[in-house]
């Protein structure tokens, strides 16, 4: 497995810190990028963090991650609940995929309870706030160490 990890974020996550702070917390997207990059540095991972509101852009990033056999941490945001295209791209990945949700989607509206991505993810972290990203990176680092 490559030490490169892509942390990919779907629609509206660029608005973290101002968006529904009661649900998603006060951490800004810039702070989230910093958290992931710092965690990656500490763990010896080459972490690349991205966010997009355009589905085709996420698909392109997932294709590139598949070609590189890279590990991915993905918060598909609203696409989790209906994008078969995102799921199909995730199914092509050859490295591990950790799906992260900041909020606990199971305690929210019913339409959020199902993620079409989860069945093709290695694992899912949800409801632990932005700490879920840090935990996902720790998990990927420990997998890498086990397979090294
Ligand atoms: C989210 C949960 C989704 O239901 C929502 O559409 C998001 C963020 C989360 O991180 O909790 O945009 O994925």
mmCIF file of N, CA and C in Angstrom, residues 28-141:
data_model
loop_
_atom_site.group_PDB
_atom_site.id
_atom_site.type_symbol
_atom_site.label_atom_id
_atom_site.label_comp_id
_atom_site.label_asym_id
_atom_site.label_seq_id
_atom_site.Cartn_x
_atom_site.Cartn_y
_atom_site.Cartn_z
ATOM 1 N N UNK A 28 -13.566 24.758 11.520
ATOM 2 C CA UNK A 28 -13.712 25.213 10.127
ATOM 3 C C UNK A 28 -13.093 24.181 9.187
ATOM 4 N N UNK A 29 -13.389 24.313 7.887
ATOM 5 C CA UNK A 29 -12.775 23.398 6.922
ATOM 6 C C UNK A 29 -11.255 23.561 6.941
ATOM 7 N N UNK A 30 -10.786 24.816 7.068
ATOM 8 C CA UNK A 30 -9.330 25.048 7.127
ATOM 9 C C UNK A 30 -8.730 24.322 8.337
ATOM 10 N N UNK A 31 -9.442 24.347 9.463
ATOM 11 C CA UNK A 31 -8.960 23.630 10.661
ATOM 12 C C UNK A 31 -8.938 22.117 10.418
ATOM 13 N N UNK A 32 -9.945 21.632 9.697
ATOM 14 C CA UNK A 32 -9.997 20.191 9.402
ATOM 15 C C UNK A 32 -8.800 19.788 8.533
ATOM 16 N N UNK A 33 -8.486 20.620 7.541
ATOM 17 C CA UNK A 33 -7.331 20.337 6.676
ATOM 18 C C UNK A 33 -6.067 20.267 7.535
ATOM 19 N N UNK A 34 -5.943 21.252 8.425
ATOM 20 C CA UNK A 34 -4.771 21.320 9.325
ATOM 21 C C UNK A 34 -4.693 20.067 10.208
ATOM 22 N N UNK A 35 -5.838 19.678 10.768
ATOM 23 C CA UNK A 35 -5.889 18.483 11.623
ATOM 24 C C UNK A 35 -5.409 17.253 10.851
ATOM 25 N N UNK A 36 -5.900 17.091 9.624
ATOM 26 C CA UNK A 36 -5.536 15.905 8.831
ATOM 27 C C UNK A 36 -4.063 15.946 8.439
ATOM 28 N N UNK A 37 -3.580 17.131 8.048
ATOM 29 C CA UNK A 37 -2.178 17.227 7.621
ATOM 30 C C UNK A 37 -1.234 16.997 8.795
ATOM 31 N N UNK A 38 -1.565 17.575 9.954
ATOM 32 C CA UNK A 38 -0.721 17.400 11.147
ATOM 33 C C UNK A 38 -0.721 15.940 11.582
ATOM 34 N N UNK A 39 -1.907 15.333 11.604
ATOM 35 C CA UNK A 39 -2.001 13.919 11.988
ATOM 36 C C UNK A 39 -1.186 13.073 11.021
ATOM 37 N N UNK A 40 -1.315 13.366 9.724
ATOM 38 C CA UNK A 40 -0.570 12.615 8.709
ATOM 39 C C UNK A 40 0.928 12.739 8.927
ATOM 40 N N UNK A 41 1.387 13.960 9.196
ATOM 41 C CA UNK A 41 2.834 14.164 9.428
ATOM 42 C C UNK A 41 3.307 13.335 10.614
ATOM 43 N N UNK A 42 2.519 13.361 11.711
ATOM 44 C CA UNK A 42 2.886 12.607 12.916
ATOM 45 C C UNK A 42 2.964 11.111 12.643
ATOM 46 N N UNK A 43 2.128 10.642 11.724
ATOM 47 C CA UNK A 43 2.040 9.202 11.461
ATOM 48 C C UNK A 43 2.909 8.766 10.279
ATOM 49 N N UNK A 44 3.573 9.729 9.644
ATOM 50 C CA UNK A 44 4.403 9.385 8.483
ATOM 51 C C UNK A 44 3.585 9.068 7.249
ATOM 52 N N UNK A 45 2.407 9.646 7.158
ATOM 53 C CA UNK A 45 1.558 9.458 5.973
ATOM 54 C C UNK A 45 1.617 10.715 5.116
ATOM 55 N N UNK A 46 1.505 10.519 3.822
ATOM 56 C CA UNK A 46 1.485 11.633 2.875
ATOM 57 C C UNK A 46 0.005 11.952 2.610
ATOM 58 N N UNK A 47 -0.531 12.866 3.407
ATOM 59 C CA UNK A 47 -1.976 13.125 3.378
ATOM 60 C C UNK A 47 -2.307 14.289 2.442
ATOM 61 N N UNK A 48 -3.236 14.052 1.531
ATOM 62 C CA UNK A 48 -3.720 15.088 0.617
ATOM 63 C C UNK A 48 -5.205 15.284 0.903
ATOM 64 N N UNK A 49 -5.599 16.500 1.280
ATOM 65 C CA UNK A 49 -6.986 16.766 1.678
ATOM 66 C C UNK A 49 -7.668 17.605 0.598
ATOM 67 N N UNK A 50 -8.861 17.183 0.185
ATOM 68 C CA UNK A 50 -9.590 17.914 -0.852
ATOM 69 C C UNK A 50 -11.078 17.954 -0.534
ATOM 70 N N UNK A 51 -11.728 18.966 -1.079
ATOM 71 C CA UNK A 51 -13.195 19.077 -0.940
ATOM 72 C C UNK A 51 -13.759 19.560 -2.262
ATOM 73 N N UNK A 52 -14.917 19.032 -2.620
ATOM 74 C CA UNK A 52 -15.565 19.513 -3.843
ATOM 75 C C UNK A 52 -17.083 19.493 -3.706
ATOM 76 N N UNK A 53 -17.710 20.409 -4.435
ATOM 77 C CA UNK A 53 -19.167 20.405 -4.552
ATOM 78 C C UNK A 53 -19.599 19.818 -5.893
ATOM 79 N N UNK A 54 -18.621 19.362 -6.690
ATOM 80 C CA UNK A 54 -18.908 18.838 -8.046
ATOM 81 C C UNK A 54 -18.648 17.332 -8.078
ATOM 82 N N UNK A 55 -19.684 16.565 -8.318
ATOM 83 C CA UNK A 55 -19.580 15.103 -8.237
ATOM 84 C C UNK A 55 -18.528 14.548 -9.196
ATOM 85 N N UNK A 56 -18.468 15.110 -10.409
ATOM 86 C CA UNK A 56 -17.505 14.572 -11.388
ATOM 87 C C UNK A 56 -16.072 14.750 -10.900
ATOM 88 N N UNK A 57 -15.850 15.818 -10.107
ATOM 89 C CA UNK A 57 -14.495 16.047 -9.598
ATOM 90 C C UNK A 57 -14.127 14.963 -8.576
ATOM 91 N N UNK A 58 -15.061 14.635 -7.706
ATOM 92 C CA UNK A 58 -14.810 13.561 -6.736
ATOM 93 C C UNK A 58 -14.558 12.243 -7.472
ATOM 94 N N UNK A 59 -15.339 11.974 -8.501
ATOM 95 C CA UNK A 59 -15.156 10.718 -9.253
ATOM 96 C C UNK A 59 -13.748 10.653 -9.833
ATOM 97 N N UNK A 60 -13.268 11.751 -10.367
ATOM 98 C CA UNK A 60 -11.910 11.794 -10.929
ATOM 99 C C UNK A 60 -10.857 11.517 -9.858
ATOM 100 N N UNK A 61 -11.053 12.087 -8.673
ATOM 101 C CA UNK A 61 -10.092 11.868 -7.577
ATOM 102 C C UNK A 61 -10.116 10.396 -7.140
ATOM 103 N N UNK A 62 -11.298 9.803 -7.118
ATOM 104 C CA UNK A 62 -11.395 8.387 -6.729
ATOM 105 C C UNK A 62 -10.742 7.500 -7.778
ATOM 106 N N UNK A 63 -10.916 7.842 -9.065
ATOM 107 C CA UNK A 63 -10.264 7.057 -10.131
ATOM 108 C C UNK A 63 -8.748 7.113 -9.974
ATOM 109 N N UNK A 64 -8.238 8.322 -9.693
ATOM 110 C CA UNK A 64 -6.785 8.479 -9.535
ATOM 111 C C UNK A 64 -6.298 7.681 -8.322
ATOM 112 N N UNK A 65 -7.064 7.712 -7.235
ATOM 113 C CA UNK A 65 -6.690 6.952 -6.030
ATOM 114 C C UNK A 65 -6.691 5.456 -6.334
ATOM 115 N N UNK A 66 -7.642 5.006 -7.148
ATOM 116 C CA UNK A 66 -7.695 3.587 -7.526
ATOM 117 C C UNK A 66 -6.445 3.231 -8.332
ATOM 118 N N UNK A 67 -6.079 4.077 -9.291
ATOM 119 C CA UNK A 67 -4.901 3.808 -10.124
ATOM 120 C C UNK A 67 -3.631 3.737 -9.283
ATOM 121 N N UNK A 68 -3.577 4.568 -8.233
ATOM 122 C CA UNK A 68 -2.381 4.614 -7.364
ATOM 123 C C UNK A 68 -2.423 3.566 -6.261
ATOM 124 N N UNK A 69 -3.508 2.836 -6.156
ATOM 125 C CA UNK A 69 -3.731 1.871 -5.050
ATOM 126 C C UNK A 69 -3.646 2.578 -3.693
ATOM 127 N N UNK A 70 -4.003 3.851 -3.667
ATOM 128 C CA UNK A 70 -3.885 4.651 -2.438
ATOM 129 C C UNK A 70 -5.050 4.381 -1.490
ATOM 130 N N UNK A 71 -4.802 4.634 -0.206
ATOM 131 C CA UNK A 71 -5.858 4.581 0.802
ATOM 132 C C UNK A 71 -6.673 5.876 0.729
ATOM 133 N N UNK A 72 -7.960 5.759 1.078
ATOM 134 C CA UNK A 72 -8.853 6.920 1.010
ATOM 135 C C UNK A 72 -9.674 7.024 2.301
ATOM 136 N N UNK A 73 -9.754 8.247 2.808
ATOM 137 C CA UNK A 73 -10.738 8.599 3.845
ATOM 138 C C UNK A 73 -11.753 9.458 3.114
ATOM 139 N N UNK A 74 -13.005 9.052 3.138
ATOM 140 C CA UNK A 74 -14.018 9.764 2.349
ATOM 141 C C UNK A 74 -15.212 10.145 3.207
ATOM 142 N N UNK A 75 -15.526 11.447 3.198
ATOM 143 C CA UNK A 75 -16.824 11.882 3.698
ATOM 144 C C UNK A 75 -17.640 12.267 2.468
ATOM 145 N N UNK A 76 -18.509 11.371 2.006
ATOM 146 C CA UNK A 76 -19.249 11.656 0.773
ATOM 147 C C UNK A 76 -20.380 12.662 0.976
ATOM 148 N N UNK A 77 -20.584 13.088 2.244
ATOM 149 C CA UNK A 77 -21.629 14.070 2.572
ATOM 150 C C UNK A 77 -22.973 13.609 1.979
ATOM 151 N N UNK A 78 -23.736 14.510 1.387
ATOM 152 C CA UNK A 78 -25.083 14.138 0.904
ATOM 153 C C UNK A 78 -25.038 13.041 -0.157
ATOM 154 N N UNK A 79 -23.934 12.957 -0.910
ATOM 155 C CA UNK A 79 -23.839 11.910 -1.947
ATOM 156 C C UNK A 79 -23.894 10.506 -1.336
ATOM 157 N N UNK A 80 -23.538 10.394 -0.040
ATOM 158 C CA UNK A 80 -23.603 9.096 0.650
ATOM 159 C C UNK A 80 -24.953 8.432 0.456
ATOM 160 N N UNK A 81 -25.985 9.270 0.418
ATOM 161 C CA UNK A 81 -27.335 8.748 0.532
ATOM 162 C C UNK A 81 -27.973 8.389 -0.807
ATOM 163 N N UNK A 82 -27.325 8.809 -1.919
ATOM 164 C CA UNK A 82 -27.991 8.494 -3.200
ATOM 165 C C UNK A 82 -27.077 8.334 -4.395
ATOM 166 N N UNK A 83 -25.768 8.592 -4.258
ATOM 167 C CA UNK A 83 -24.952 8.573 -5.479
ATOM 168 C C UNK A 83 -24.363 7.191 -5.763
ATOM 169 N N UNK A 84 -25.006 6.501 -6.696
ATOM 170 C CA UNK A 84 -24.489 5.193 -7.126
ATOM 171 C C UNK A 84 -23.172 5.392 -7.868
ATOM 172 N N UNK A 85 -23.017 6.547 -8.508
ATOM 173 C CA UNK A 85 -21.755 6.827 -9.215
ATOM 174 C C UNK A 85 -20.585 6.902 -8.236
ATOM 175 N N UNK A 86 -20.791 7.544 -7.096
ATOM 176 C CA UNK A 86 -19.727 7.616 -6.078
ATOM 177 C C UNK A 86 -19.454 6.226 -5.517
ATOM 178 N N UNK A 87 -20.501 5.469 -5.248
ATOM 179 C CA UNK A 87 -20.311 4.108 -4.748
ATOM 180 C C UNK A 87 -19.525 3.264 -5.748
ATOM 181 N N UNK A 88 -19.912 3.344 -7.037
ATOM 182 C CA UNK A 88 -19.224 2.536 -8.050
ATOM 183 C C UNK A 88 -17.748 2.905 -8.137
ATOM 184 N N UNK A 89 -17.447 4.210 -8.013
ATOM 185 C CA UNK A 89 -16.041 4.645 -8.041
ATOM 186 C C UNK A 89 -15.313 4.112 -6.802
ATOM 187 N N UNK A 90 -15.990 4.111 -5.664
ATOM 188 C CA UNK A 90 -15.382 3.577 -4.433
ATOM 189 C C UNK A 90 -15.106 2.080 -4.567
ATOM 190 N N UNK A 91 -15.993 1.391 -5.267
ATOM 191 C CA UNK A 91 -15.830 -0.058 -5.438
ATOM 192 C C UNK A 91 -14.594 -0.390 -6.274
ATOM 193 N N UNK A 92 -14.099 0.578 -7.036
ATOM 194 C CA UNK A 92 -12.893 0.345 -7.858
ATOM 195 C C UNK A 92 -11.603 0.508 -7.069
ATOM 196 N N UNK A 93 -11.693 1.096 -5.864
ATOM 197 C CA UNK A 93 -10.473 1.357 -5.092
ATOM 198 C C UNK A 93 -9.770 0.043 -4.778
ATOM 199 N N UNK A 94 -8.452 0.106 -4.733
ATOM 200 C CA UNK A 94 -7.683 -1.104 -4.415
ATOM 201 C C UNK A 94 -6.966 -0.982 -3.078
ATOM 202 N N UNK A 95 -6.965 0.211 -2.495
ATOM 203 C CA UNK A 95 -6.494 0.399 -1.121
ATOM 204 C C UNK A 95 -7.698 0.461 -0.203
ATOM 205 N N UNK A 96 -7.472 0.525 1.113
ATOM 206 C CA UNK A 96 -8.597 0.608 2.055
ATOM 207 C C UNK A 96 -9.363 1.933 1.948
ATOM 208 N N UNK A 97 -10.638 1.852 2.246
ATOM 209 C CA UNK A 97 -11.512 3.036 2.224
ATOM 210 C C UNK A 97 -12.193 3.166 3.583
ATOM 211 N N UNK A 98 -11.960 4.286 4.263
ATOM 212 C CA UNK A 98 -12.679 4.572 5.509
ATOM 213 C C UNK A 98 -13.676 5.688 5.227
ATOM 214 N N UNK A 99 -14.947 5.368 5.402
ATOM 215 C CA UNK A 99 -16.020 6.360 5.229
ATOM 216 C C UNK A 99 -16.198 7.069 6.568
ATOM 217 N N UNK A 100 -16.213 8.397 6.520
ATOM 218 C CA UNK A 100 -16.350 9.183 7.750
ATOM 219 C C UNK A 100 -17.565 10.102 7.638
ATOM 220 N N UNK A 101 -18.339 10.141 8.703
ATOM 221 C CA UNK A 101 -19.386 11.159 8.851
ATOM 222 C C UNK A 101 -19.163 11.861 10.177
ATOM 223 N N UNK A 102 -19.212 13.170 10.146
ATOM 224 C CA UNK A 102 -19.006 13.966 11.356
ATOM 225 C C UNK A 102 -20.157 13.731 12.329
ATOM 226 N N UNK A 103 -21.366 13.764 11.801
ATOM 227 C CA UNK A 103 -22.552 13.558 12.646
ATOM 228 C C UNK A 103 -22.920 12.073 12.654
ATOM 229 N N UNK A 104 -23.749 11.705 13.610
ATOM 230 C CA UNK A 104 -24.261 10.328 13.634
ATOM 231 C C UNK A 104 -25.486 10.276 12.729
ATOM 232 N N UNK A 105 -25.270 9.784 11.509
ATOM 233 C CA UNK A 105 -26.348 9.806 10.511
ATOM 234 C C UNK A 105 -27.544 8.943 10.941
ATOM 235 N N UNK A 106 -27.310 8.013 11.851
ATOM 236 C CA UNK A 106 -28.388 7.106 12.266
ATOM 237 C C UNK A 106 -29.358 7.733 13.252
ATOM 238 N N UNK A 107 -28.950 8.836 13.863
ATOM 239 C CA UNK A 107 -29.849 9.509 14.817
ATOM 240 C C UNK A 107 -30.553 10.698 14.163
ATOM 241 N N UNK A 108 -30.308 10.898 12.871
ATOM 242 C CA UNK A 108 -30.850 12.067 12.180
ATOM 243 C C UNK A 108 -32.051 11.671 11.315
ATOM 244 N N UNK A 109 -32.386 12.490 10.323
ATOM 245 C CA UNK A 109 -33.549 12.203 9.487
ATOM 246 C C UNK A 109 -33.392 10.814 8.841
ATOM 247 N N UNK A 110 -34.515 10.174 8.580
ATOM 248 C CA UNK A 110 -34.462 8.808 8.051
ATOM 249 C C UNK A 110 -33.706 8.716 6.723
ATOM 250 N N UNK A 111 -33.810 9.763 5.885
ATOM 251 C CA UNK A 111 -33.141 9.675 4.585
ATOM 252 C C UNK A 111 -31.621 9.631 4.713
ATOM 253 N N UNK A 112 -31.114 9.962 5.921
ATOM 254 C CA UNK A 112 -29.653 9.897 6.118
ATOM 255 C C UNK A 112 -29.201 8.560 6.693
ATOM 256 N N UNK A 113 -30.129 7.701 7.072
ATOM 257 C CA UNK A 113 -29.738 6.480 7.782
ATOM 258 C C UNK A 113 -28.968 5.515 6.900
ATOM 259 N N UNK A 114 -29.239 5.554 5.592
ATOM 260 C CA UNK A 114 -28.564 4.605 4.698
ATOM 261 C C UNK A 114 -27.507 5.321 3.881
ATOM 262 N N UNK A 115 -26.315 4.728 3.841
ATOM 263 C CA UNK A 115 -25.265 5.215 2.954
ATOM 264 C C UNK A 115 -25.026 4.147 1.893
ATOM 265 N N UNK A 116 -25.109 4.535 0.629
ATOM 266 C CA UNK A 116 -24.878 3.567 -0.450
ATOM 267 C C UNK A 116 -23.395 3.230 -0.560
ATOM 268 N N UNK A 117 -22.551 4.018 0.083
ATOM 269 C CA UNK A 117 -21.089 3.806 0.025
ATOM 270 C C UNK A 117 -20.637 2.738 1.034
ATOM 271 N N UNK A 118 -21.345 2.642 2.166
ATOM 272 C CA UNK A 118 -20.850 1.814 3.281
ATOM 273 C C UNK A 118 -20.567 0.369 2.896
ATOM 274 N N UNK A 119 -21.372 -0.188 2.002
ATOM 275 C CA UNK A 119 -21.201 -1.605 1.650
ATOM 276 C C UNK A 119 -19.901 -1.863 0.901
ATOM 277 N N UNK A 120 -19.295 -0.817 0.331
ATOM 278 C CA UNK A 120 -18.022 -1.016 -0.372
ATOM 279 C C UNK A 120 -16.852 -0.385 0.397
ATOM 280 N N UNK A 121 -17.142 0.099 1.613
ATOM 281 C CA UNK A 121 -16.075 0.682 2.449
ATOM 282 C C UNK A 121 -15.430 -0.410 3.290
ATOM 283 N N UNK A 122 -14.170 -0.193 3.642
ATOM 284 C CA UNK A 122 -13.492 -1.105 4.565
ATOM 285 C C UNK A 122 -14.109 -0.955 5.952
ATOM 286 N N UNK A 123 -14.384 0.274 6.332
ATOM 287 C CA UNK A 123 -14.996 0.555 7.620
ATOM 288 C C UNK A 123 -15.635 1.929 7.616
ATOM 289 N N UNK A 124 -16.455 2.179 8.620
ATOM 290 C CA UNK A 124 -17.201 3.441 8.698
ATOM 291 C C UNK A 124 -17.040 4.025 10.100
ATOM 292 N N UNK A 125 -16.767 5.325 10.161
ATOM 293 C CA UNK A 125 -16.724 6.038 11.442
ATOM 294 C C UNK A 125 -17.770 7.134 11.362
ATOM 295 N N UNK A 126 -18.674 7.157 12.317
ATOM 296 C CA UNK A 126 -19.717 8.177 12.220
ATOM 297 C C UNK A 126 -20.146 8.646 13.595
ATOM 298 N N UNK A 127 -20.359 9.960 13.706
ATOM 299 C CA UNK A 127 -20.883 10.520 14.946
ATOM 300 C C UNK A 127 -19.822 10.970 15.934
ATOM 301 N N UNK A 128 -18.552 10.910 15.567
ATOM 302 C CA UNK A 128 -17.482 11.285 16.506
ATOM 303 C C UNK A 128 -16.907 12.656 16.197
ATOM 304 N N UNK A 129 -17.653 13.437 15.416
ATOM 305 C CA UNK A 129 -17.176 14.777 15.060
ATOM 306 C C UNK A 129 -15.972 14.683 14.129
ATOM 307 N N UNK A 130 -15.199 15.783 14.054
ATOM 308 C CA UNK A 130 -14.036 15.768 13.149
ATOM 309 C C UNK A 130 -12.949 14.822 13.662
ATOM 310 N N UNK A 131 -13.062 14.376 14.911
ATOM 311 C CA UNK A 131 -12.106 13.394 15.422
ATOM 312 C C UNK A 131 -12.141 12.108 14.596
ATOM 313 N N UNK A 132 -13.263 11.860 13.926
ATOM 314 C CA UNK A 132 -13.374 10.679 13.074
ATOM 315 C C UNK A 132 -12.283 10.641 12.002
ATOM 316 N N UNK A 133 -11.907 11.804 11.495
ATOM 317 C CA UNK A 133 -10.851 11.855 10.467
ATOM 318 C C UNK A 133 -9.508 11.429 11.067
ATOM 319 N N UNK A 134 -9.229 11.941 12.283
ATOM 320 C CA UNK A 134 -7.972 11.608 12.955
ATOM 321 C C UNK A 134 -7.920 10.103 13.223
ATOM 322 N N UNK A 135 -9.033 9.558 13.694
ATOM 323 C CA UNK A 135 -9.080 8.128 13.987
ATOM 324 C C UNK A 135 -8.913 7.300 12.714
ATOM 325 N N UNK A 136 -9.511 7.762 11.629
ATOM 326 C CA UNK A 136 -9.386 7.045 10.347
ATOM 327 C C UNK A 136 -7.923 7.003 9.909
ATOM 328 N N UNK A 137 -7.217 8.121 10.060
ATOM 329 C CA UNK A 137 -5.801 8.168 9.659
ATOM 330 C C UNK A 137 -4.966 7.253 10.562
ATOM 331 N N UNK A 138 -5.273 7.224 11.852
ATOM 332 C CA UNK A 138 -4.550 6.303 12.750
ATOM 333 C C UNK A 138 -4.783 4.856 12.321
ATOM 334 N N UNK A 139 -6.016 4.544 11.960
ATOM 335 C CA UNK A 139 -6.307 3.177 11.524
ATOM 336 C C UNK A 139 -5.499 2.834 10.272
ATOM 337 N N UNK A 140 -5.469 3.756 9.310
ATOM 338 C CA UNK A 140 -4.743 3.473 8.060
ATOM 339 C C UNK A 140 -3.252 3.329 8.315
ATOM 340 N N UNK A 141 -2.717 4.135 9.240
ATOM 341 C CA UNK A 141 -1.288 4.024 9.565
ATOM 342 C C UNK A 141 -1.002 2.667 10.210
#
